[in-house]
Amino acid sequence: MSARRPDRMSTRAVHAGLRPNDDEGAVSAPIYQSVTFAAPDTDTLEAINTGKARGFVYSRVRNPTVMAAEQRLAALEGAESAVLFASGMAAVSGALAPLLQAGDEMVALPDIYGVSIRYFNEILPRMGVTVRWSASSAPEDVAACVTDKTRVIYAETPTNPLVRIVDLPAISKVAKDAGALLVVDGTLGGPMNQSPLELGVDLLIHSATKYLNGHGDVLAGAVVGARTHLRGVRSMQPAHGGVMDPHAAWLLMRGMATYPLRMKQHNATGLALAEFLEAHPAVAKVHYPGLASHADHALAKRQMTDFGGLLSFEMHSPQAARHVVDATRLFAIGPSVGGVESLISQPGNTSHYSISPEARRAMGISDALVRISAGIEDVDDLTDDLTQALEGCS
Ligand code: PLP
C-alpha cells in the first residue's frame, strides 16, 4: 500500500507526534508553555547541550510541543524531518541561510510569492548573494542562469495567483547537473496533493499558516526534508530566532489533524468554482490546473493527485474585477489562502501588493484578475454568491 494514500495520511494526521514526552495518555498533545527546562544536574545539562542525551533546555532551541508538531508534519510529508518556524517567511529565510553565503548565486524561477520576491531582491543582495531570475520555468531557461557559483535553485509550485505548475523532475535534474540544491515552496499544493520530496526537491518549504493549519488563526512556517539537508537549518535556527511558539505549535497540530479532511473539500470546491466561472459569460478566463483549458493541465495531472483550492479568473475590465470582489457577500475580502473561510481579492491589493504595477503586469497579473481561496462552506452557497456578484458584469 502506498504511503501516500489519503487514508494512511488521515491516520498519520491524527496520531503522529501525539506524545512528545508524556506517559499520561492524553489524546491531545500537551502544551509545554515553558521557556526554560530545568536539568537535574550539570552533567545532564552538558550532555543535552552536546547532543549526548535527549532533553530540553531552552525553547528557542527545542520545545516538546513544537517537536511534536514537527513530527506530525514530517509524517504527513513522508519525510525524515521537519523544522517549524514562526511564519512562512521565517521558513524561507531559515531554509536559505545555511545554503548561501557572500559570493554565492541563487537561480529563482518566476511567479514567486510577492514577499519572497522582496526577500530575494532586497535582502539577499545585501548579504552578497546574487539572485538570477530565470525568464521562465522551462528547464532550458533555468539552466541558462546557472553558473559555477550557483548553490540553490528556488521555485514555487503551484504558483500564486496564476496557479502555474513547475516540472519538478526536470528542474531537479538542472539542479543536480549544477551541483545545487533545489528548494521549493510547496505551500499551495500541500502533502495531500503533491509529493515534491519524491520528485527531486531537496528542501520543501511551507507557509503552514495556509492549508496545514487551515483556520486562519496561526502564522507558521516549515522546512521539510532529509535529516542531512535539514541539519544546517536546525542548527542555525536558534540564532536566526524565528522559532514557533508552543501554543501556536499546538494549534497547528490541531489544524493538521483535520488537514486531509479539509483538503478534500478545498479540492472539490476549487474545481467546482473553477468550472462554474469558466462557464460564466462575464468571465474572460479562469486559471485552475484542474481545468483542461489550463496551460499546465497535463503536467499537473502527472505531478499532482488533486489541484487545490486556489484559483484566479480574469474579468473583462479592472472595474468589473473590483465590482465582483466588492459585491460578494460570503467571500471575505483579504489576503491568504487555505483557511476554512472563502476569500476573494485582487492580487495587486494583497499577495502582490509589494510589487510595482509594471512588474506585476510583466508577471501576467493584470488589474482585471481576481483570486479566490475556496473554503469549506457549502459549494452551492458559494456559487449563488458569485452568481449575484457577477450579475450585470460584461
Ligand atoms: N509562501 C507562499 C506561497 C505564500 O502564499 C505565503 C503567504 O501568503 C508565504 C510563503 C509566506 O507565509 P507567511 O504569511 O506564513 O509568512
mmCIF file of C-alpha atoms and ligand atoms in Angstrom:
data_model
loop_
_atom_site.group_PDB
_atom_site.id
_atom_site.type_symbol
_atom_site.label_atom_id
_atom_site.label_comp_id
_atom_site.label_asym_id
_atom_site.label_seq_id
_atom_site.Cartn_x
_atom_site.Cartn_y
_atom_site.Cartn_z
ATOM 1 C CA MET A 1 0.000 0.000 0.000
ATOM 2 C CA SER A 2 1.411 3.389 -0.962
ATOM 3 C CA ALA A 3 2.475 5.551 1.969
ATOM 4 C CA ARG A 4 0.816 8.430 0.171
ATOM 5 C CA ARG A 5 -2.729 7.037 0.121
ATOM 6 C CA PRO A 6 -5.082 9.598 1.681
ATOM 7 C CA ASP A 7 -6.446 7.073 4.204
ATOM 8 C CA ARG A 8 -2.935 6.433 5.506
ATOM 9 C CA MET A 9 -2.355 10.163 5.611
ATOM 10 C CA SER A 10 -5.554 10.748 7.634
ATOM 11 C CA THR A 11 -4.304 8.301 10.245
ATOM 12 C CA ARG A 12 -0.891 9.917 10.441
ATOM 13 C CA ALA A 13 -2.529 13.354 10.682
ATOM 14 C CA VAL A 14 -4.299 12.283 13.879
ATOM 15 C CA HIS A 15 -1.669 10.092 15.526
ATOM 16 C CA ALA A 16 1.821 11.311 14.562
ATOM 17 C CA GLY A 17 3.656 13.314 17.204
ATOM 18 C CA LEU A 18 0.964 12.812 19.811
ATOM 19 C CA ARG A 19 3.135 12.002 22.801
ATOM 20 C CA PRO A 20 6.341 14.014 22.688
ATOM 21 C CA ASN A 21 7.257 13.481 26.313
ATOM 22 C CA ASP A 22 4.180 12.305 28.123
ATOM 23 C CA ASP A 23 3.009 8.986 29.512
ATOM 24 C CA GLU A 24 -0.311 10.200 30.935
ATOM 25 C CA GLY A 25 -2.309 9.078 27.923
ATOM 26 C CA ALA A 26 -3.581 12.494 26.858
ATOM 27 C CA VAL A 27 -5.220 12.296 23.425
ATOM 28 C CA SER A 28 -4.249 15.908 22.783
ATOM 29 C CA ALA A 29 -0.546 16.732 22.890
ATOM 30 C CA PRO A 30 0.328 18.743 25.999
ATOM 31 C CA ILE A 31 1.351 22.381 25.561
ATOM 32 C CA TYR A 32 4.779 22.937 27.123
ATOM 33 C CA GLN A 33 4.400 26.682 27.601
ATOM 34 C CA SER A 34 7.787 26.963 29.253
ATOM 35 C CA VAL A 35 10.907 28.794 28.134
ATOM 36 C CA THR A 36 13.336 27.018 30.447
ATOM 37 C CA PHE A 37 13.573 23.282 31.210
ATOM 38 C CA ALA A 38 15.435 22.621 34.438
ATOM 39 C CA ALA A 39 18.153 19.982 34.270
ATOM 40 C CA PRO A 40 18.595 17.554 37.191
ATOM 41 C CA ASP A 41 22.333 18.334 37.330
ATOM 42 C CA THR A 42 25.164 19.974 35.387
ATOM 43 C CA ASP A 43 26.369 16.723 33.808
ATOM 44 C CA THR A 44 22.912 16.142 32.294
ATOM 45 C CA LEU A 45 22.704 19.756 31.126
ATOM 46 C CA GLU A 46 26.052 19.382 29.354
ATOM 47 C CA ALA A 47 25.003 16.054 27.840
ATOM 48 C CA ILE A 48 21.813 17.618 26.426
ATOM 49 C CA ASN A 49 23.744 20.630 25.118
ATOM 50 C CA THR A 50 26.197 18.393 23.269
ATOM 51 C CA GLY A 51 23.505 16.058 21.946
ATOM 52 C CA LYS A 52 24.676 13.100 24.044
ATOM 53 C CA ALA A 53 21.379 12.965 25.959
ATOM 54 C CA ARG A 54 17.810 13.645 24.870
ATOM 55 C CA GLY A 55 16.138 16.544 26.551
ATOM 56 C CA PHE A 56 15.159 20.182 26.538
ATOM 57 C CA VAL A 57 16.943 23.244 27.888
ATOM 58 C CA TYR A 58 15.548 26.405 26.293
ATOM 59 C CA SER A 59 12.543 26.780 23.986
ATOM 60 C CA ARG A 60 14.307 28.821 21.304
ATOM 61 C CA VAL A 61 16.464 25.728 20.765
ATOM 62 C CA ARG A 62 13.956 22.920 21.297
ATOM 63 C CA ASN A 63 10.464 22.613 22.770
ATOM 64 C CA PRO A 64 8.456 19.380 23.190
ATOM 65 C CA THR A 65 5.195 20.741 21.732
ATOM 66 C CA VAL A 66 6.957 22.261 18.734
ATOM 67 C CA MET A 67 8.814 18.972 18.280
ATOM 68 C CA ALA A 68 5.515 17.048 18.349
ATOM 69 C CA ALA A 69 4.094 19.305 15.617
ATOM 70 C CA GLU A 70 7.290 18.825 13.601
ATOM 71 C CA GLN A 71 6.864 15.059 13.863
ATOM 72 C CA ARG A 72 3.267 15.293 12.660
ATOM 73 C CA LEU A 73 4.228 17.406 9.658
ATOM 74 C CA ALA A 74 7.162 15.128 8.760
ATOM 75 C CA ALA A 75 4.749 12.176 8.936
ATOM 76 C CA LEU A 76 2.254 13.935 6.636
ATOM 77 C CA GLU A 77 5.012 14.574 4.094
ATOM 78 C CA GLY A 78 6.533 11.099 4.494
ATOM 79 C CA ALA A 79 9.784 12.985 5.256
ATOM 80 C CA GLU A 80 12.572 12.273 7.715
ATOM 81 C CA SER A 81 12.337 15.606 9.428
ATOM 82 C CA ALA A 82 10.644 19.000 9.623
ATOM 83 C CA VAL A 83 11.671 22.278 11.261
ATOM 84 C CA LEU A 84 8.920 24.720 12.222
ATOM 85 C CA PHE A 85 9.271 28.500 12.119
ATOM 86 C CA ALA A 86 7.235 31.449 13.356
ATOM 87 C CA SER A 87 5.953 32.217 9.831
ATOM 88 C CA GLY A 88 6.274 31.085 6.240
ATOM 89 C CA MET A 89 8.685 33.950 5.567
ATOM 90 C CA ALA A 90 10.868 32.883 8.511
ATOM 91 C CA ALA A 91 10.944 29.425 6.897
ATOM 92 C CA VAL A 92 12.004 30.905 3.529
ATOM 93 C CA SER A 93 14.894 32.822 5.083
ATOM 94 C CA GLY A 94 15.677 29.981 7.523
ATOM 95 C CA ALA A 95 15.927 27.446 4.695
ATOM 96 C CA LEU A 96 18.265 29.613 2.622
ATOM 97 C CA ALA A 97 20.512 30.922 5.427
ATOM 98 C CA PRO A 98 22.644 27.759 5.735
ATOM 99 C CA LEU A 99 22.871 27.289 1.961
ATOM 100 C CA LEU A 100 24.063 30.718 0.800
ATOM 101 C CA GLN A 101 26.937 32.995 1.683
ATOM 102 C CA ALA A 102 28.564 36.085 0.150
ATOM 103 C CA GLY A 103 29.707 35.356 -3.405
ATOM 104 C CA ASP A 104 27.155 32.583 -3.969
ATOM 105 C CA GLU A 105 24.359 32.717 -6.514
ATOM 106 C CA MET A 106 20.767 31.522 -6.471
ATOM 107 C CA VAL A 107 18.589 30.949 -9.522
ATOM 108 C CA ALA A 108 14.937 31.845 -8.882
ATOM 109 C CA LEU A 109 12.080 30.741 -11.111
ATOM 110 C CA PRO A 110 9.393 33.330 -11.924
ATOM 111 C CA ASP A 111 5.956 33.510 -10.254
ATOM 112 C CA ILE A 112 7.144 33.549 -6.676
ATOM 113 C CA TYR A 113 5.113 34.859 -3.703
ATOM 114 C CA GLY A 114 5.439 38.652 -3.590
ATOM 115 C CA VAL A 115 7.181 38.924 -0.214
ATOM 116 C CA SER A 116 9.652 36.162 -1.159
ATOM 117 C CA ILE A 117 10.462 38.283 -4.226
ATOM 118 C CA ARG A 118 11.189 41.187 -1.874
ATOM 119 C CA TYR A 119 13.453 38.960 0.209
ATOM 120 C CA PHE A 120 15.365 37.837 -2.889
ATOM 121 C CA ASN A 121 15.667 41.328 -4.374
ATOM 122 C CA GLU A 122 16.175 43.432 -1.246
ATOM 123 C CA ILE A 123 17.773 41.262 1.445
ATOM 124 C CA LEU A 124 19.845 38.507 -0.216
ATOM 125 C CA PRO A 125 21.868 41.037 -2.301
ATOM 126 C CA ARG A 126 22.754 42.933 0.912
ATOM 127 C CA MET A 127 24.294 39.677 2.132
ATOM 128 C CA GLY A 128 26.421 39.400 -1.012
ATOM 129 C CA VAL A 129 24.234 36.790 -2.713
ATOM 130 C CA THR A 130 23.351 37.271 -6.394
ATOM 131 C CA VAL A 131 19.863 36.189 -7.410
ATOM 132 C CA ARG A 132 19.392 35.374 -11.093
ATOM 133 C CA TRP A 133 15.781 35.352 -12.246
ATOM 134 C CA SER A 134 15.003 32.740 -14.877
ATOM 135 C CA ALA A 135 12.962 34.067 -17.811
ATOM 136 C CA SER A 136 10.523 31.171 -17.435
ATOM 137 C CA SER A 137 10.113 27.843 -15.640
ATOM 138 C CA ALA A 138 11.334 25.938 -18.701
ATOM 139 C CA PRO A 139 14.372 23.798 -17.745
ATOM 140 C CA GLU A 140 16.487 25.325 -20.543
ATOM 141 C CA ASP A 141 15.814 28.889 -19.275
ATOM 142 C CA VAL A 142 16.647 27.840 -15.714
ATOM 143 C CA ALA A 143 19.830 26.059 -16.865
ATOM 144 C CA ALA A 144 20.860 29.208 -18.763
ATOM 145 C CA CYS A 145 21.039 31.096 -15.430
ATOM 146 C CA VAL A 146 23.320 28.540 -13.779
ATOM 147 C CA THR A 147 26.975 29.480 -13.164
ATOM 148 C CA ASP A 148 29.729 27.780 -11.202
ATOM 149 C CA LYS A 149 28.594 29.868 -8.213
ATOM 150 C CA THR A 150 25.008 28.579 -8.195
ATOM 151 C CA ARG A 151 24.231 26.892 -4.877
ATOM 152 C CA VAL A 152 20.424 26.942 -4.881
ATOM 153 C CA ILE A 153 17.626 26.753 -7.420
ATOM 154 C CA TYR A 154 14.405 28.130 -5.927
ATOM 155 C CA ALA A 155 10.890 27.505 -7.189
ATOM 156 C CA GLU A 156 7.294 27.621 -6.057
ATOM 157 C CA THR A 157 4.618 25.177 -7.253
ATOM 158 C CA PRO A 158 1.720 25.625 -7.691
ATOM 159 C CA THR A 159 2.288 29.342 -8.128
ATOM 160 C CA ASN A 160 0.155 32.188 -6.908
ATOM 161 C CA PRO A 161 -2.053 33.686 -8.360
ATOM 162 C CA LEU A 162 -1.932 32.076 -11.834
ATOM 163 C CA VAL A 163 -1.619 28.552 -10.392
ATOM 164 C CA ARG A 164 1.125 27.522 -12.832
ATOM 165 C CA ILE A 165 2.908 24.209 -12.212
ATOM 166 C CA VAL A 166 6.676 23.741 -12.249
ATOM 167 C CA ASP A 167 8.028 20.481 -13.697
ATOM 168 C CA LEU A 168 9.882 19.313 -10.586
ATOM 169 C CA PRO A 169 11.762 16.271 -12.011
ATOM 170 C CA ALA A 170 13.049 18.427 -14.885
ATOM 171 C CA ILE A 171 14.181 21.289 -12.617
ATOM 172 C CA SER A 172 15.658 18.777 -10.165
ATOM 173 C CA LYS A 173 17.853 17.480 -13.000
ATOM 174 C CA VAL A 174 19.045 21.029 -13.732
ATOM 175 C CA ALA A 175 19.901 21.438 -10.031
ATOM 176 C CA LYS A 176 21.736 18.106 -9.850
ATOM 177 C CA ASP A 177 23.728 18.892 -13.013
ATOM 178 C CA ALA A 178 24.664 22.237 -11.433
ATOM 179 C CA GLY A 179 25.626 20.665 -8.095
ATOM 180 C CA ALA A 180 22.989 22.891 -6.466
ATOM 181 C CA LEU A 181 20.120 22.141 -4.089
ATOM 182 C CA LEU A 182 16.526 22.504 -5.224
ATOM 183 C CA VAL A 183 14.441 24.444 -2.682
ATOM 184 C CA VAL A 184 10.702 24.588 -3.359
ATOM 185 C CA ASP A 185 7.843 26.438 -1.694
ATOM 186 C CA GLY A 186 5.008 23.901 -1.920
ATOM 187 C CA THR A 187 2.511 25.817 0.214
ATOM 188 C CA LEU A 188 -0.300 25.816 -2.328
ATOM 189 C CA GLY A 189 -0.095 22.090 -3.066
ATOM 190 C CA GLY A 190 0.420 20.541 0.339
ATOM 191 C CA PRO A 191 1.157 16.908 1.164
ATOM 192 C CA MET A 192 -2.307 15.770 0.099
ATOM 193 C CA ASN A 193 -1.915 16.972 -3.476
ATOM 194 C CA GLN A 194 1.773 16.596 -4.276
ATOM 195 C CA SER A 195 4.974 14.914 -3.072
ATOM 196 C CA PRO A 196 7.799 17.281 -4.051
ATOM 197 C CA LEU A 197 10.396 15.391 -1.974
ATOM 198 C CA GLU A 198 9.748 12.275 -4.092
ATOM 199 C CA LEU A 199 10.259 14.312 -7.262
ATOM 200 C CA GLY A 200 13.789 15.515 -6.520
ATOM 201 C CA VAL A 201 13.191 18.512 -4.242
ATOM 202 C CA ASP A 202 15.844 18.770 -1.521
ATOM 203 C CA LEU A 203 14.203 21.239 0.854
ATOM 204 C CA LEU A 204 10.446 21.776 0.869
ATOM 205 C CA ILE A 205 9.042 24.979 2.358
ATOM 206 C CA HIS A 206 5.501 25.557 3.621
ATOM 207 C CA SER A 207 3.686 28.560 4.859
ATOM 208 C CA ALA A 208 1.856 26.364 7.385
ATOM 209 C CA THR A 209 -0.319 29.432 8.001
ATOM 210 C CA LYS A 210 -2.282 28.195 4.996
ATOM 211 C CA TYR A 211 -3.748 24.713 4.393
ATOM 212 C CA LEU A 212 -1.778 22.873 7.091
ATOM 213 C CA ASN A 213 -3.211 24.950 9.911
ATOM 214 C CA GLY A 214 -6.259 25.904 7.917
ATOM 215 C CA HIS A 215 -8.190 28.008 10.423
ATOM 216 C CA GLY A 216 -6.797 31.467 9.808
ATOM 217 C CA ASP A 217 -5.546 31.780 13.371
ATOM 218 C CA VAL A 218 -1.834 30.856 13.309
ATOM 219 C CA LEU A 219 1.219 32.185 11.497
ATOM 220 C CA ALA A 220 3.567 29.267 10.880
ATOM 221 C CA GLY A 221 6.276 28.112 8.508
ATOM 222 C CA ALA A 222 8.125 24.867 7.925
ATOM 223 C CA VAL A 223 11.105 23.402 6.135
ATOM 224 C CA VAL A 224 10.805 19.677 5.428
ATOM 225 C CA GLY A 225 13.259 17.154 4.020
ATOM 226 C CA ALA A 226 16.003 14.653 4.725
ATOM 227 C CA ARG A 227 17.858 14.986 8.033
ATOM 228 C CA THR A 228 21.162 15.701 6.258
ATOM 229 C CA HIS A 229 19.642 18.631 4.380
ATOM 230 C CA LEU A 230 17.936 19.988 7.486
ATOM 231 C CA ARG A 231 20.982 19.819 9.747
ATOM 232 C CA GLY A 232 22.102 23.366 8.896
ATOM 233 C CA VAL A 233 18.563 24.733 9.072
ATOM 234 C CA ARG A 234 18.061 23.279 12.532
ATOM 235 C CA SER A 235 21.435 24.297 13.909
ATOM 236 C CA MET A 236 21.140 27.896 12.640
ATOM 237 C CA GLN A 237 17.546 28.346 13.758
ATOM 238 C CA PRO A 238 18.247 29.384 17.375
ATOM 239 C CA ALA A 239 20.498 32.167 16.060
ATOM 240 C CA HIS A 240 18.045 33.026 13.311
ATOM 241 C CA GLY A 241 15.468 33.370 16.074
ATOM 242 C CA GLY A 242 12.172 32.993 14.206
ATOM 243 C CA VAL A 243 11.034 29.963 16.170
ATOM 244 C CA MET A 244 7.477 28.808 16.735
ATOM 245 C CA ASP A 245 5.693 29.449 20.000
ATOM 246 C CA PRO A 246 4.441 26.263 21.768
ATOM 247 C CA HIS A 247 0.834 27.412 21.778
ATOM 248 C CA ALA A 248 0.966 28.136 18.045
ATOM 249 C CA ALA A 249 2.515 24.673 17.558
ATOM 250 C CA TRP A 250 -0.378 23.105 19.441
ATOM 251 C CA LEU A 251 -2.919 24.973 17.288
ATOM 252 C CA LEU A 252 -1.031 23.850 14.190
ATOM 253 C CA MET A 253 -1.121 20.235 15.415
ATOM 254 C CA ARG A 254 -4.870 20.506 15.845
ATOM 255 C CA GLY A 255 -5.169 22.000 12.374
ATOM 256 C CA MET A 256 -3.082 19.219 10.850
ATOM 257 C CA ALA A 257 -5.305 16.538 12.427
ATOM 258 C CA THR A 258 -8.125 17.579 10.073
ATOM 259 C CA TYR A 259 -5.903 18.633 7.157
ATOM 260 C CA PRO A 260 -6.700 15.608 4.907
ATOM 261 C CA LEU A 261 -10.458 16.015 5.503
ATOM 262 C CA ARG A 262 -10.393 19.753 4.849
ATOM 263 C CA MET A 263 -8.142 19.416 1.825
ATOM 264 C CA LYS A 264 -10.570 17.033 0.131
ATOM 265 C CA GLN A 265 -13.242 19.726 0.419
ATOM 266 C CA HIS A 266 -10.891 22.538 -0.732
ATOM 267 C CA ASN A 267 -10.030 20.421 -3.790
ATOM 268 C CA ALA A 268 -13.668 19.655 -4.617
ATOM 269 C CA THR A 269 -14.819 23.244 -4.115
ATOM 270 C CA GLY A 270 -11.829 24.670 -6.024
ATOM 271 C CA LEU A 271 -12.723 22.568 -9.065
ATOM 272 C CA ALA A 272 -16.453 23.307 -8.790
ATOM 273 C CA LEU A 273 -15.872 27.082 -8.621
ATOM 274 C CA ALA A 274 -13.381 26.949 -11.499
ATOM 275 C CA GLU A 275 -15.906 25.093 -13.685
ATOM 276 C CA PHE A 276 -18.710 27.451 -12.681
ATOM 277 C CA LEU A 277 -16.638 30.551 -13.509
ATOM 278 C CA GLU A 278 -15.356 29.119 -16.792
ATOM 279 C CA ALA A 279 -18.945 28.647 -17.963
ATOM 280 C CA HIS A 280 -19.971 32.207 -16.973
ATOM 281 C CA PRO A 281 -20.172 34.735 -19.838
ATOM 282 C CA ALA A 282 -18.894 37.641 -17.693
ATOM 283 C CA VAL A 283 -15.612 35.825 -17.029
ATOM 284 C CA ALA A 284 -12.857 36.109 -19.646
ATOM 285 C CA LYS A 285 -10.506 33.368 -18.410
ATOM 286 C CA VAL A 286 -10.054 31.029 -15.443
ATOM 287 C CA HIS A 287 -6.689 29.875 -14.073
ATOM 288 C CA TYR A 288 -7.008 26.489 -12.348
ATOM 289 C CA PRO A 289 -4.783 23.491 -13.147
ATOM 290 C CA GLY A 290 -7.676 21.053 -12.819
ATOM 291 C CA LEU A 291 -9.290 22.581 -15.934
ATOM 292 C CA ALA A 292 -8.399 21.104 -19.324
ATOM 293 C CA SER A 293 -8.005 24.700 -20.580
ATOM 294 C CA HIS A 294 -5.114 25.446 -18.168
ATOM 295 C CA ALA A 295 -1.660 25.683 -19.743
ATOM 296 C CA ASP A 296 -0.202 23.183 -17.242
ATOM 297 C CA HIS A 297 -3.141 20.752 -17.009
ATOM 298 C CA ALA A 298 -1.191 17.766 -18.386
ATOM 299 C CA LEU A 299 1.797 18.450 -16.124
ATOM 300 C CA ALA A 300 -0.491 18.968 -13.119
ATOM 301 C CA LYS A 301 -2.175 15.596 -13.778
ATOM 302 C CA ARG A 302 1.255 13.937 -13.909
ATOM 303 C CA GLN A 303 2.668 15.609 -10.848
ATOM 304 C CA MET A 304 -0.296 16.141 -8.530
ATOM 305 C CA THR A 305 -3.099 13.957 -7.194
ATOM 306 C CA ASP A 306 -5.516 16.908 -6.921
ATOM 307 C CA PHE A 307 -5.460 20.607 -7.685
ATOM 308 C CA GLY A 308 -6.218 22.580 -4.543
ATOM 309 C CA GLY A 309 -8.482 25.425 -3.517
ATOM 310 C CA LEU A 310 -6.711 28.394 -5.113
ATOM 311 C CA LEU A 311 -7.959 29.743 -8.427
ATOM 312 C CA SER A 312 -7.964 33.054 -10.222
ATOM 313 C CA PHE A 313 -10.023 34.490 -13.035
ATOM 314 C CA GLU A 314 -9.934 37.450 -15.353
ATOM 315 C CA MET A 315 -12.861 39.759 -15.858
ATOM 316 C CA HIS A 316 -13.225 41.859 -18.998
ATOM 317 C CA SER A 317 -12.084 45.042 -17.214
ATOM 318 C CA PRO A 318 -10.385 46.154 -13.962
ATOM 319 C CA GLN A 319 -13.669 47.868 -12.967
ATOM 320 C CA ALA A 320 -15.595 44.604 -13.338
ATOM 321 C CA ALA A 321 -12.965 42.806 -11.251
ATOM 322 C CA ARG A 322 -13.296 45.390 -8.490
ATOM 323 C CA HIS A 323 -17.080 45.145 -8.668
ATOM 324 C CA VAL A 324 -17.138 41.353 -8.256
ATOM 325 C CA VAL A 325 -14.808 41.441 -5.265
ATOM 326 C CA ASP A 326 -16.925 44.104 -3.538
ATOM 327 C CA ALA A 327 -20.278 42.548 -4.459
ATOM 328 C CA THR A 328 -19.670 39.115 -2.915
ATOM 329 C CA ARG A 329 -21.263 38.621 0.486
ATOM 330 C CA LEU A 330 -19.934 35.254 1.680
ATOM 331 C CA PHE A 331 -16.345 35.668 0.485
ATOM 332 C CA ALA A 332 -14.160 37.740 2.808
ATOM 333 C CA ILE A 333 -12.053 40.354 1.015
ATOM 334 C CA GLY A 334 -8.464 39.820 2.040
ATOM 335 C CA PRO A 335 -5.139 38.050 1.616
ATOM 336 C CA SER A 336 -4.089 34.490 2.493
ATOM 337 C CA VAL A 337 -5.320 31.128 1.283
ATOM 338 C CA GLY A 338 -6.113 27.711 2.697
ATOM 339 C CA GLY A 339 -8.451 28.624 5.546
ATOM 340 C CA VAL A 340 -11.926 27.216 6.176
ATOM 341 C CA GLU A 341 -13.435 30.528 5.045
ATOM 342 C CA SER A 342 -13.537 31.520 1.367
ATOM 343 C CA LEU A 343 -11.541 34.601 0.459
ATOM 344 C CA ILE A 344 -11.552 36.875 -2.561
ATOM 345 C CA SER A 345 -9.151 39.623 -3.602
ATOM 346 C CA GLN A 346 -7.289 41.285 -6.427
ATOM 347 C CA PRO A 347 -3.652 40.111 -6.149
ATOM 348 C CA GLY A 348 -2.473 43.688 -6.769
ATOM 349 C CA ASN A 349 -4.026 44.638 -3.421
ATOM 350 C CA THR A 350 -2.937 41.585 -1.458
ATOM 351 C CA SER A 351 -0.284 38.927 -2.231
ATOM 352 C CA HIS A 352 1.493 41.110 -4.837
ATOM 353 C CA TYR A 353 0.875 44.498 -3.235
ATOM 354 C CA SER A 354 4.604 44.970 -2.579
ATOM 355 C CA ILE A 355 5.417 44.503 -6.307
ATOM 356 C CA SER A 356 5.219 47.506 -8.654
ATOM 357 C CA PRO A 357 2.246 47.569 -11.090
ATOM 358 C CA GLU A 358 4.670 47.302 -14.045
ATOM 359 C CA ALA A 359 6.408 44.251 -12.556
ATOM 360 C CA ARG A 360 3.010 42.710 -11.812
ATOM 361 C CA ARG A 361 1.895 43.151 -15.410
ATOM 362 C CA ALA A 362 5.167 41.614 -16.620
ATOM 363 C CA MET A 363 4.302 38.588 -14.444
ATOM 364 C CA GLY A 364 0.922 38.290 -16.194
ATOM 365 C CA ILE A 365 -1.008 39.661 -13.214
ATOM 366 C CA SER A 366 -3.466 42.070 -14.796
ATOM 367 C CA ASP A 367 -5.657 44.578 -12.965
ATOM 368 C CA ALA A 368 -8.680 42.566 -14.131
ATOM 369 C CA LEU A 369 -7.506 39.475 -12.230
ATOM 370 C CA VAL A 370 -9.440 38.202 -9.207
ATOM 371 C CA ARG A 371 -8.157 35.493 -6.896
ATOM 372 C CA ILE A 372 -10.250 33.101 -4.844
ATOM 373 C CA SER A 373 -9.277 30.825 -1.996
ATOM 374 C CA ALA A 374 -12.050 28.256 -1.809
ATOM 375 C CA GLY A 375 -13.021 27.495 1.773
ATOM 376 C CA ILE A 376 -15.116 24.605 3.053
ATOM 377 C CA GLU A 377 -18.560 26.243 3.021
ATOM 378 C CA ASP A 378 -21.395 24.655 1.019
ATOM 379 C CA VAL A 379 -20.395 24.996 -2.615
ATOM 380 C CA ASP A 380 -23.948 25.954 -3.690
ATOM 381 C CA ASP A 381 -23.860 28.933 -1.336
ATOM 382 C CA LEU A 382 -20.553 29.990 -2.875
ATOM 383 C CA THR A 383 -21.801 29.702 -6.466
ATOM 384 C CA ASP A 384 -25.053 31.524 -5.528
ATOM 385 C CA ASP A 385 -22.933 34.329 -4.097
ATOM 386 C CA LEU A 386 -20.735 34.527 -7.207
ATOM 387 C CA THR A 387 -23.842 34.448 -9.425
ATOM 388 C CA GLN A 388 -25.290 37.541 -7.742
ATOM 389 C CA ALA A 389 -21.883 39.267 -7.664
ATOM 390 C CA LEU A 390 -21.353 38.703 -11.402
ATOM 391 C CA GLU A 391 -24.825 39.999 -12.301
ATOM 392 C CA GLY A 392 -24.633 42.990 -14.595
ATOM 393 C CA CYS A 393 -20.923 42.475 -15.385
ATOM 394 C CA SER A 394 -19.986 42.072 -19.020
HETATM 395 N N1 PLP B 1 4.825 31.248 0.505
HETATM 396 C C1 PLP B 1 3.639 31.381 -0.098
HETATM 397 C C2 PLP B 1 3.361 30.629 -1.355
HETATM 398 C C3 PLP B 1 2.663 32.212 0.444
HETATM 399 O O1 PLP B 1 1.468 32.343 -0.158
HETATM 400 C C4 PLP B 1 2.964 32.927 1.650
HETATM 401 C C5 PLP B 1 1.974 33.827 2.255
HETATM 402 O O2 PLP B 1 0.941 34.124 1.693
HETATM 403 C C6 PLP B 1 4.218 32.764 2.226
HETATM 404 C C7 PLP B 1 5.130 31.906 1.646
HETATM 405 C C8 PLP B 1 4.574 33.483 3.486
HETATM 406 O O3 PLP B 1 3.916 32.865 4.546
HETATM 407 P P1 PLP B 1 3.571 33.597 5.930
HETATM 408 O O4 PLP B 1 2.497 34.585 5.662
HETATM 409 O O5 PLP B 1 3.158 32.462 6.803
HETATM 410 O O6 PLP B 1 4.832 34.246 6.401
#
